[in-house]
Amino acid sequence: MIRVCLLFLSLTTLGVWGKPKEPAEAQCWVVGECLGSNMGVTFTDNKEDCLKACQEATNCEWFTWHSDSKLCNKFSTCPTLDDSCTTCISGENECESDPGSDFQCNVEGECYGDILGTFPNIDGDDCLAECKKNSQCKWYTYYVTQKACLLFGSCDFQAGSCSSQCVSGEQGCGGGVPPVPGQESKIIAITGRDAGKDVELADLPSGYFNQTSITGCSKPMDFPHAMEGAVGAVVNGRVTVCGGRLTGQIYSECYQLDPQAQNWNSVTSPLLARTYAGSVVVPNLGWWVMGGVENLNNNAMTDATEVYDTALDQWNSGPKLPEKLSAFCAVQIDDSRTFIAGGNTVEDAYRYKTYMFDQKQPTWVQKAELIHPREAPACAVYKDNTKLFVIIAGGYNNAGEVSSAEIYDVELNKMAEGPPLPFPLAGARLINDGDNVILVGGQSKAIYQFSGTDWALMPNELKDDNRAYSVILSVSDQSLYGCQSRKNLYYRYP
């Protein structure tokens, strides 16, 4: 009886043909989120780095990488995979590099073939996700302008055939649909306090490129001089910077980045030299530069404003501010309304006041006061459903740098406490990344995304933590050098 049992055990161990059984194949690069014993999280640039983080962690058996936030979860067990998370990629620690790297992804052009489905009014990130949900889907085409998605069972791909912007890719691609050329995908940070003449680039959190992928973007040349407190905007598709100060000097000169020559060219300058001013781009009007300090010897401030007419390449006097003001923040609410908040005057160092200017009724109107007085705050407009709000964060008060933030309801003209910054910060910038608001600069390398209720730390960061009073802008690849060639490449993104 014992010999029979031993024979049975040997047969079951060796299998029918007397060979050891092959181990079960590892599950790799599966769309979905692991629901198991979480061992911790980290941020990684791509899913392969998330796999590596799992392989290097003791007792890690599974990983899940979130392509939207670049969050990497490590798990000791994974009894369940939730496939409703279409931006999640999961796998076991035995996986190797993703074979999907050979797929054609997000190529400019459109498919002609068997249409499986159409999705109007859909974001680019969701187009590929819909393709992954459909077992018959082989390709997708996303039309950026129309925000429309087509799914295909077969594809006769026609490169560059779109009458408007569109991208196509295979079902096996990872992540979401990246921005096409012309959409903002980069942060550019220009000089700033203690940053010298340095200019650096970083990815926007919604961007799918980094400086090491494919061609990358070449780093622009240093700015012509060190300075802080300048104003900047993208004018006629080019990064433009005016004014600022260095020690005892205030500049009036303007410089524009030539994306081809990769250098800074002197362009038409405003009438007044100023620093710590505010500026906004007003649709159908031009670049509006407001207030600031015009004399460092006596800290003289100005209420003068100027508007750069892009069509005529000239500066014209604009409506005066309601008072002489500097170190405030300014945002363009919509096509006609401009909002400013905080700052300082000669009489009052830290301001509670806010104002709105409407081009339809061209006058400044005082609005709800800030809860906390502040100079050098950062602010940005954002939308929650259909309502418009302005987030005003950080800055200085009489006790030093502050972390408080507040939210202005444009429709109700009310100010409310907002989620505080992770730490006190002044001279930083809030910029828009699509529908998101991004905090960059100040005396910090970190980049945060504002969700409406909190500040989420992003995996990318600046290289320099001396970016207080920098010019920081969101820019498209077309405003930079070495990025445009991406549009003719078949490429993968993390």
XYZ file of N, CA and C in Angstrom, residues 16-242:
681
model
N 1.961 13.400 -16.631
C 1.614 12.227 -17.426
C 2.828 11.655 -18.140
N 3.733 12.540 -18.651
C 4.866 12.087 -19.451
C 6.132 11.939 -18.633
N 6.006 11.951 -17.315
C 7.161 11.729 -16.474
C 8.084 12.917 -16.360
N 7.613 14.175 -16.796
C 8.421 15.386 -16.668
C 7.814 16.297 -15.610
N 8.631 17.134 -14.962
C 8.088 18.068 -13.989
C 7.082 18.991 -14.656
N 6.018 19.348 -13.923
C 5.028 20.283 -14.444
C 5.630 21.684 -14.587
N 5.251 22.383 -15.683
C 5.687 23.754 -15.860
C 4.934 24.649 -14.865
N 5.621 25.620 -14.272
C 4.919 26.531 -13.372
C 3.892 27.352 -14.140
N 2.841 27.752 -13.447
C 1.806 28.570 -14.085
C 2.417 29.867 -14.604
N 1.990 30.275 -15.812
C 2.529 31.480 -16.423
C 2.096 32.703 -15.623
N 3.055 33.606 -15.386
C 2.756 34.809 -14.607
C 1.774 35.689 -15.363
N 0.886 36.330 -14.618
C -0.038 37.291 -15.209
C 0.674 38.641 -15.286
N 0.770 39.189 -16.487
C 1.571 40.395 -16.692
C 0.808 41.436 -17.513
N 0.973 42.691 -17.125
C 0.458 43.845 -17.867
C -1.040 43.737 -18.127
N -1.753 43.366 -17.061
C -3.200 43.199 -17.126
C -3.867 44.535 -16.807
N -4.882 44.899 -17.593
C -5.635 46.117 -17.291
C -6.514 45.851 -16.078
N -6.332 46.610 -15.019
C -7.098 46.438 -13.800
C -6.265 46.731 -12.575
N -6.935 46.829 -11.442
C -6.294 47.182 -10.176
C -6.315 45.996 -9.219
N -5.165 45.714 -8.626
C -5.070 44.631 -7.653
C -5.749 45.046 -6.350
N -6.588 44.181 -5.816
C -7.223 44.394 -4.519
C -6.692 43.331 -3.572
N -5.632 43.701 -2.837
C -4.981 42.741 -1.967
C -4.296 43.422 -0.810
N -3.292 42.742 -0.253
C -2.571 43.272 0.908
C -1.531 44.281 0.436
N -1.841 45.559 0.644
C -1.000 46.649 0.143
C 0.221 46.819 1.033
N 1.401 46.781 0.409
C 2.649 46.915 1.154
C 3.192 48.340 1.146
N 2.579 49.221 0.389
C 3.066 50.594 0.321
C 2.981 51.128 -1.095
N 3.185 52.426 -1.219
C 3.076 53.084 -2.517
C 4.328 53.908 -2.783
N 4.555 54.147 -4.059
C 5.623 55.042 -4.505
C 5.188 55.620 -5.831
N 5.943 56.589 -6.366
C 5.671 57.136 -7.684
C 6.750 56.660 -8.649
N 6.350 56.188 -9.819
C 7.315 55.782 -10.846
C 6.895 56.384 -12.180
N 7.862 56.644 -13.053
C 7.581 57.268 -14.338
C 6.813 56.350 -15.281
N 6.979 55.031 -15.112
C 6.320 54.103 -16.019
C 6.064 52.775 -15.314
N 5.335 51.909 -15.988
C 4.927 50.649 -15.356
C 6.100 49.687 -15.189
N 7.099 49.784 -16.094
C 8.274 48.929 -15.948
C 9.037 49.265 -14.660
N 9.133 50.567 -14.333
C 9.789 50.960 -13.085
C 8.976 50.515 -11.867
N 7.637 50.464 -12.028
C 6.786 49.975 -10.938
C 7.053 48.483 -10.707
N 7.155 47.713 -11.804
C 7.512 46.296 -11.685
C 8.854 46.141 -10.972
N 9.832 46.955 -11.354
C 11.160 46.873 -10.740
C 11.085 47.175 -9.247
N 10.252 48.161 -8.872
C 10.093 48.499 -7.457
C 9.525 47.321 -6.677
N 8.606 46.578 -7.304
C 8.045 45.386 -6.665
C 9.103 44.298 -6.536
N 9.882 44.100 -7.590
C 10.909 43.058 -7.575
C 11.983 43.332 -6.521
N 12.215 44.603 -6.226
C 13.236 44.959 -5.244
C 12.707 44.983 -3.817
N 11.385 44.876 -3.658
C 10.780 44.930 -2.324
C 10.574 43.510 -1.785
N 10.961 43.269 -0.557
C 10.798 41.957 0.072
C 9.320 41.600 0.182
N 8.967 40.400 -0.244
C 7.614 39.841 -0.143
C 6.608 40.480 -1.100
N 7.066 41.328 -2.024
C 6.128 41.883 -3.001
C 5.864 40.853 -4.090
N 4.590 40.518 -4.314
C 4.203 39.528 -5.313
C 3.480 40.147 -6.502
N 2.812 41.284 -6.284
C 2.033 41.937 -7.335
C 2.269 43.443 -7.287
N 2.024 44.090 -8.418
C 2.071 45.549 -8.470
C 0.871 46.055 -9.264
N 0.492 47.304 -8.996
C -0.475 48.030 -9.834
C 0.080 49.421 -10.087
N 0.156 49.802 -11.368
C 0.633 51.138 -11.732
C -0.525 51.926 -12.321
N -0.743 53.146 -11.796
C -1.823 54.023 -12.249
C -1.250 54.998 -13.269
N -1.639 54.872 -14.533
C -1.044 55.693 -15.584
C -1.424 57.157 -15.463
N -2.569 57.466 -14.823
C -2.986 58.863 -14.715
C -2.197 59.609 -13.636
N -1.949 58.976 -12.506
C -1.242 59.636 -11.391
C 0.198 59.166 -11.233
N 0.606 58.103 -11.969
C 1.938 57.494 -11.866
C 2.200 56.909 -10.472
N 1.120 56.570 -9.791
C 1.217 55.930 -8.477
C 1.472 54.439 -8.659
N 2.406 53.896 -7.879
C 2.766 52.474 -7.943
C 2.438 51.815 -6.606
N 1.512 50.854 -6.621
C 1.146 50.092 -5.429
C 1.838 48.730 -5.454
N 2.357 48.319 -4.296
C 2.995 47.001 -4.165
C 2.156 46.133 -3.228
N 1.973 44.868 -3.603
C 1.091 43.977 -2.865
C 1.804 42.657 -2.540
N 1.507 42.138 -1.344
C 2.005 40.810 -0.992
C 1.060 39.723 -1.489
N -0.206 40.065 -1.662
C -1.192 39.140 -2.236
C -2.115 39.915 -3.167
N -2.731 39.191 -4.101
C -3.684 39.833 -5.012
C -4.784 38.842 -5.366
N -5.729 38.624 -4.445
C -6.794 37.658 -4.723
C -7.791 38.133 -5.770
N -7.877 39.465 -5.984
C -8.883 40.000 -6.901
C -8.281 41.098 -7.764
N -8.651 41.110 -9.055
C -8.295 42.195 -9.968
C -9.569 42.928 -10.364
N -9.589 44.214 -10.122
C -10.752 45.040 -10.456
C -10.521 45.661 -11.829
N -11.182 45.129 -12.869
C -10.941 45.609 -14.221
C -11.694 46.895 -14.544
N -12.416 47.463 -13.566
C -13.089 48.736 -13.817
C -12.100 49.897 -13.849
N -10.897 49.684 -13.302
C -9.864 50.719 -13.366
C -9.115 50.566 -14.688
N -9.562 51.304 -15.710
C -8.978 51.142 -17.044
C -7.664 51.896 -17.200
N -7.301 52.721 -16.222
C -6.000 53.403 -16.266
C -4.974 52.677 -15.401
N -5.340 51.482 -14.901
C -4.442 50.702 -14.055
C -3.818 49.547 -14.853
N -2.544 49.297 -14.614
C -1.833 48.159 -15.200
C -1.258 47.343 -14.041
N -1.551 46.046 -14.016
C -1.109 45.196 -12.905
C -0.346 43.980 -13.431
N 0.417 43.346 -12.519
C 1.139 42.140 -12.889
C 1.877 41.555 -11.701
N 2.402 40.348 -11.903
C 3.177 39.674 -10.867
C 4.650 40.076 -10.948
N 5.362 39.814 -9.859
C 6.761 40.246 -9.813
C 7.671 39.453 -10.747
N 7.167 38.369 -11.354
C 7.960 37.567 -12.276
C 7.883 38.082 -13.715
N 7.113 39.157 -13.923
C 6.926 39.656 -15.288
C 8.235 40.215 -15.845
N 8.292 40.270 -17.174
C 9.393 40.893 -17.868
C 8.866 42.115 -18.599
N 9.711 42.784 -19.374
C 9.308 44.003 -20.070
C 8.053 43.765 -20.896
N 7.229 44.790 -20.988
C 5.950 44.702 -21.682
C 6.146 44.476 -23.182
N 5.632 43.361 -23.714
C 5.748 43.137 -25.158
C 4.976 44.144 -25.974
N 4.066 44.895 -25.307
C 3.288 45.916 -26.012
C 4.125 47.072 -26.516
N 5.445 47.072 -26.189
C 6.293 48.164 -26.627
C 6.381 48.250 -28.145
N 6.016 47.187 -28.850
C 6.095 47.203 -30.303
C 4.826 47.741 -30.949
N 3.827 48.066 -30.157
C 2.589 48.574 -30.717
C 2.793 49.980 -31.270
N 1.981 50.320 -32.261
C 1.959 51.689 -32.772
C 0.929 52.455 -31.947
N 1.378 53.518 -31.322
C 0.520 54.228 -30.367
C 0.536 55.726 -30.625
N -0.664 56.289 -30.713
C -0.830 57.739 -30.792
C -0.065 58.357 -31.944
N -0.270 57.757 -33.130
C 0.336 58.262 -34.348
C -0.629 59.259 -34.971
N -0.096 60.378 -35.483
C -0.970 61.353 -36.121
C -1.544 60.773 -37.407
N -2.848 60.676 -37.486
C -3.544 60.090 -38.622
C -4.778 59.353 -38.155
N -5.512 58.764 -39.098
C -6.767 58.109 -38.728
C -6.897 56.746 -39.388
N -7.762 55.924 -38.781
C -8.029 54.575 -39.276
C -9.195 54.585 -40.257
N -9.118 53.656 -41.237
C -10.248 53.342 -42.104
C -10.445 51.837 -42.008
N -11.623 51.419 -41.560
C -11.855 49.987 -41.384
C -13.213 49.721 -40.790
N -13.348 48.584 -40.119
C -14.617 48.179 -39.521
C -14.838 48.939 -38.218
N -15.809 49.831 -38.225
C -16.092 50.643 -37.037
C -16.931 49.831 -36.054
N -16.421 49.726 -34.840
C -17.140 48.972 -33.800
C -17.993 49.873 -32.917
N -17.615 51.139 -32.809
C -18.376 52.024 -31.947
C -17.864 53.449 -32.037
N -18.726 54.397 -31.693
C -18.377 55.815 -31.671
C -18.712 56.380 -30.305
N -17.859 57.294 -29.827
C -18.050 57.906 -28.506
C -17.866 59.414 -28.629
N -18.978 60.167 -28.717
C -18.854 61.630 -28.769
C -18.608 62.205 -27.371
N -18.079 63.422 -27.346
C -17.878 64.157 -26.079
C -17.115 63.311 -25.051
N -15.984 62.773 -25.481
C -15.189 61.928 -24.604
C -13.781 62.511 -24.522
N -13.161 62.418 -23.360
C -11.793 62.881 -23.202
C -10.829 61.885 -23.827
N -9.658 62.373 -24.214
C -8.673 61.526 -24.858
C -8.252 60.346 -24.015
N -8.137 60.556 -22.687
C -7.717 59.477 -21.804
C -8.684 58.293 -21.830
N -9.953 58.581 -22.144
C -10.965 57.527 -22.080
C -11.126 56.765 -23.397
N -10.553 57.306 -24.483
C -10.744 56.670 -25.793
C -10.077 55.297 -25.826
N -8.806 55.235 -25.454
C -8.101 53.953 -25.414
C -8.741 53.011 -24.401
N -9.217 53.569 -23.286
C -9.863 52.734 -22.268
C -11.090 52.029 -22.839
N -11.858 52.725 -23.687
C -13.029 52.100 -24.308
C -12.599 50.979 -25.264
N -11.485 51.195 -25.963
C -10.979 50.152 -26.863
C -10.581 48.907 -26.074
N -9.950 49.111 -24.927
C -9.519 47.968 -24.110
C -10.707 47.177 -23.563
N -11.825 47.866 -23.353
C -13.004 47.182 -22.830
C -13.648 46.267 -23.875
N -13.395 46.560 -25.150
C -14.035 45.835 -26.235
C -13.058 44.791 -26.776
N -13.388 43.517 -26.607
C -12.465 42.435 -27.000
C -12.210 42.407 -28.498
N -13.113 42.993 -29.312
C -12.939 43.003 -30.760
C -12.176 44.216 -31.264
N -11.944 45.176 -30.373
C -11.284 46.427 -30.787
C -9.792 46.185 -31.025
N -9.316 46.603 -32.180
C -7.896 46.476 -32.530
C -7.205 47.840 -32.577
N -7.954 48.884 -32.983
C -7.403 50.229 -33.116
C -8.432 51.249 -32.630
N -7.945 52.438 -32.320
C -8.811 53.581 -32.027
C -8.297 54.787 -32.807
N -9.187 55.735 -33.071
C -8.804 57.067 -33.558
C -9.507 58.097 -32.691
N -8.744 59.066 -32.186
C -9.311 60.121 -31.348
C -9.166 61.461 -32.061
N -10.312 62.173 -32.214
C -10.347 63.481 -32.852
C -10.363 64.542 -31.754
N -9.242 65.262 -31.658
C -9.022 66.153 -30.522
C -10.012 67.303 -30.509
N -10.161 67.980 -31.643
C -11.025 69.159 -31.686
C -12.474 68.795 -31.400
N -12.953 67.709 -32.029
C -14.353 67.300 -31.855
C -14.575 66.501 -30.574
N -13.484 66.097 -29.894
C -13.559 65.249 -28.699
C -14.365 63.982 -29.003
N -14.058 63.353 -30.145
C -14.784 62.162 -30.590
C -13.826 60.983 -30.705
N -14.332 59.791 -30.412
C -13.521 58.570 -30.414
C -14.192 57.520 -31.292
N -13.412 56.895 -32.169
C -13.891 55.779 -32.992
C -13.081 54.537 -32.657
N -13.761 53.399 -32.537
C -13.114 52.112 -32.301
C -13.212 51.262 -33.559
N -12.127 50.514 -33.859
C -12.070 49.753 -35.104
C -11.699 48.300 -34.843
N -12.351 47.389 -35.597
C -11.973 45.985 -35.564
C -10.814 45.702 -36.498
N -10.625 46.551 -37.497
C -9.483 46.476 -38.410
C -9.127 47.902 -38.796
N -7.901 48.095 -39.292
C -7.473 49.461 -39.551
C -6.547 49.533 -40.752
N -6.967 50.280 -41.759
C -6.067 50.707 -42.829
C -5.619 52.108 -42.441
N -4.442 52.183 -41.788
C -4.017 53.450 -41.195
C -3.506 54.422 -42.257
N -3.991 55.656 -42.184
C -3.586 56.711 -43.105
C -2.904 57.810 -42.299
N -1.575 57.877 -42.379
C -0.826 58.873 -41.603
C -1.128 60.277 -42.112
N -1.326 61.188 -41.147
C -1.507 62.596 -41.478
C -2.725 62.899 -42.308
N -3.750 62.043 -42.250
C -4.915 62.216 -43.120
C -6.004 63.090 -42.508
N -5.863 63.466 -41.235
C -6.927 64.226 -40.567
C -7.006 65.651 -41.101
N -8.228 66.127 -41.308
C -8.407 67.540 -41.628
C -8.253 68.392 -40.378
N -8.481 67.784 -39.202
C -8.224 68.437 -37.917
C -7.351 67.486 -37.102
N -6.950 67.895 -35.917
C -6.013 67.108 -35.126
C -6.620 65.768 -34.708
N -5.876 64.685 -34.950
C -6.316 63.375 -34.508
C -5.109 62.470 -34.317
N -5.268 61.470 -33.465
C -4.236 60.467 -33.232
C -4.894 59.092 -33.208
N -4.112 58.063 -33.594
C -4.610 56.691 -33.623
C -3.607 55.764 -32.967
N -4.084 54.594 -32.532
C -3.189 53.621 -31.926
C -3.855 52.277 -31.782
N -3.037 51.278 -31.419
C -3.527 49.917 -31.260
C -4.066 49.673 -29.855
N -4.879 48.638 -29.751
C -5.525 48.313 -28.472
C -4.518 47.996 -27.386
N -3.346 47.487 -27.751
C -2.361 47.081 -26.762
C -1.558 48.204 -26.162
N -1.795 49.429 -26.594
C -1.056 50.565 -26.034
C -1.402 50.736 -24.561
N -0.516 51.368 -23.833
C -0.749 51.599 -22.408
C -1.068 53.044 -22.135
N -1.588 53.316 -20.940
C -1.861 54.700 -20.536
C -3.055 55.260 -21.257
N -3.090 56.571 -21.436
C -4.165 57.254 -22.129
C -3.624 57.932 -23.362
N -4.447 58.670 -24.057
C -4.031 59.350 -25.275
C -3.308 60.631 -24.888
N -2.045 60.805 -25.328
C -1.292 61.977 -24.928
C -1.719 63.199 -25.708
N -1.293 64.380 -25.267
C -1.610 65.577 -26.026
C -0.919 65.553 -27.380
N -1.592 66.081 -28.398
C -0.967 66.179 -29.713
C -0.202 67.479 -29.784
N 0.710 67.624 -30.760
C 1.453 68.875 -30.861
C 0.520 70.069 -30.906
N 0.854 71.115 -30.170
C 0.009 72.301 -30.075
C -0.682 72.396 -28.737
N -0.830 71.278 -28.023
C -1.396 71.319 -26.691
C -0.274 71.428 -25.666
N -0.576 72.081 -24.536
C 0.438 72.239 -23.506
C 0.853 70.880 -22.945
N 2.156 70.648 -22.869
C 2.646 69.415 -22.280
C 3.851 69.650 -21.383
N 4.347 70.880 -21.330
C 5.553 71.175 -20.581
C 5.371 72.394 -19.673
N 6.171 72.410 -18.615
C 6.342 73.586 -17.777
C 7.702 74.180 -18.121
N 7.757 75.485 -18.333
C 9.036 76.166 -18.494
C 9.191 77.142 -17.337
N 10.327 77.078 -16.654
C 10.631 77.951 -15.517
C 11.859 78.782 -15.885
N 11.725 80.094 -15.804
C 12.744 81.011 -16.312
C 13.270 81.872 -15.171
N 14.538 81.736 -14.865
C 15.260 82.480 -13.830
C 14.527 82.417 -12.493
N 14.516 83.526 -11.750
C 13.912 83.546 -10.424
C 14.961 83.880 -9.371
N 14.509 84.127 -8.165
C 15.412 84.511 -7.076
C 16.467 83.433 -6.845
N 17.729 83.813 -6.946
C 18.874 82.920 -6.715
C 18.993 81.811 -7.756
N 18.251 81.892 -8.858
C 18.340 80.859 -9.903
C 19.264 81.277 -11.039
N 19.841 82.475 -10.944
C 20.720 82.942 -12.003
C 19.968 83.114 -13.309
N 20.616 82.757 -14.413
C 20.009 82.890 -15.744
C 19.378 81.580 -16.221
N 19.297 80.598 -15.352
C 18.902 79.248 -15.738
C 17.451 79.172 -16.208
N 17.248 78.327 -17.213
C 15.915 78.004 -17.726
C 15.783 76.490 -17.693
N 14.676 75.980 -17.173
C 14.503 74.528 -17.147
C 13.113 74.127 -17.590
N 13.001 72.866 -17.998
C 11.738 72.286 -18.438
C 11.346 71.154 -17.503
N 10.059 70.974 -17.322
C 9.521 69.831 -16.594
C 8.222 69.421 -17.271
N 7.821 68.172 -17.065
C 6.560 67.699 -17.632
C 5.383 68.229 -16.846
N 4.328 68.614 -17.559
C 3.049 68.804 -16.895
C 2.544 67.441 -16.440
N 1.848 67.380 -15.295
C 1.341 66.079 -14.837
C 0.481 65.355 -15.860
N -0.247 66.085 -16.701
C -1.077 65.418 -17.712
C -0.286 65.061 -18.958
N 0.962 65.553 -19.057
C 1.782 65.239 -20.218
C 2.284 63.813 -20.131
N 2.545 63.193 -21.272
C 2.994 61.810 -21.293
C 4.431 61.705 -21.784
N 5.120 62.854 -21.835
C 6.486 62.856 -22.309
C 7.417 63.233 -21.174
N 8.674 62.833 -21.272
C 9.692 63.355 -20.375
C 10.947 63.610 -21.186
N 11.935 64.243 -20.566
C 13.074 64.710 -21.340
C 13.975 63.569 -21.816
N 13.717 62.347 -21.391
C 14.528 61.225 -21.847
C 13.787 60.353 -22.855
N 12.542 60.676 -23.165
C 11.762 59.814 -24.053
C 11.902 60.261 -25.507
N 12.099 59.277 -26.400
C 12.225 59.519 -27.838
C 13.176 60.696 -28.079
N 12.706 61.790 -28.665
C 13.590 62.913 -28.954
C 13.701 63.864 -27.774
N 12.699 63.887 -26.908
C 12.701 64.852 -25.820
C 12.592 66.264 -26.348
N 12.760 67.243 -25.457
C 12.798 68.643 -25.842
C 14.151 69.195 -25.437
N 14.826 69.868 -26.340
C 16.129 70.428 -26.009
C 15.965 71.556 -24.992
N 16.890 71.623 -24.043
C 16.853 72.662 -23.024
C 17.153 74.011 -23.672
N 16.283 75.017 -23.468
C 16.558 76.335 -24.043
C 17.841 76.936 -23.467
N 18.407 77.856 -24.209
C 19.584 78.567 -23.721
C 19.227 79.388 -22.488
N 20.239 79.701 -21.683
C 20.024 80.550 -20.520
C 19.407 81.879 -20.943
N 18.659 82.472 -20.005
C 18.082 83.793 -20.252
C 19.222 84.815 -20.353
N 19.028 85.919 -21.056
C 20.115 86.884 -21.227
C 20.705 87.437 -19.926
N 19.922 87.484 -18.860
C 20.463 87.970 -17.589
C 19.682 87.360 -16.433
N 20.295 87.342 -15.260
C 19.593 86.890 -14.060
C 18.585 87.949 -13.642
N 17.489 87.532 -13.067
C 16.480 88.486 -12.572
C 15.388 87.735 -11.834
N 14.530 88.490 -11.177
C 13.311 87.966 -10.563
C 12.209 88.985 -10.764
N 10.968 88.557 -10.552
C 9.841 89.486 -10.600
C 9.455 89.958 -11.979
N 9.796 89.191 -13.034
C 9.368 89.546 -14.390
C 7.960 89.011 -14.641
N 7.400 89.356 -15.790
C 6.127 88.790 -16.233
C 6.385 88.021 -17.516
N 5.554 87.032 -17.779
C 5.734 86.219 -18.977
C 4.417 85.710 -19.516
N 4.405 85.398 -20.792
C 3.220 84.842 -21.458
C 3.665 84.182 -22.748
N 2.795 83.361 -23.303
C 3.016 82.812 -24.640
C 2.325 83.752 -25.619
N 3.127 84.467 -26.422
C 2.625 85.473 -27.353
C 2.906 84.998 -28.773
N 1.861 84.878 -29.557
C 2.001 84.364 -30.935
C 2.744 83.037 -30.962
N 2.467 82.195 -29.967
C 3.056 80.872 -29.914
C 4.469 80.836 -29.374
N 4.984 81.976 -28.892
C 6.360 82.022 -28.407
C 6.413 82.517 -26.966
N 7.287 81.897 -26.189
C 7.469 82.287 -24.798
C 8.110 83.672 -24.758
N 7.453 84.609 -24.057
C 7.896 86.003 -24.019
C 8.000 86.454 -22.567
N 9.100 87.134 -22.226
C 9.370 87.568 -20.855
C 9.753 89.046 -20.874
N 9.149 89.823 -19.960
C 9.414 91.267 -19.895
C 9.655 91.706 -18.449
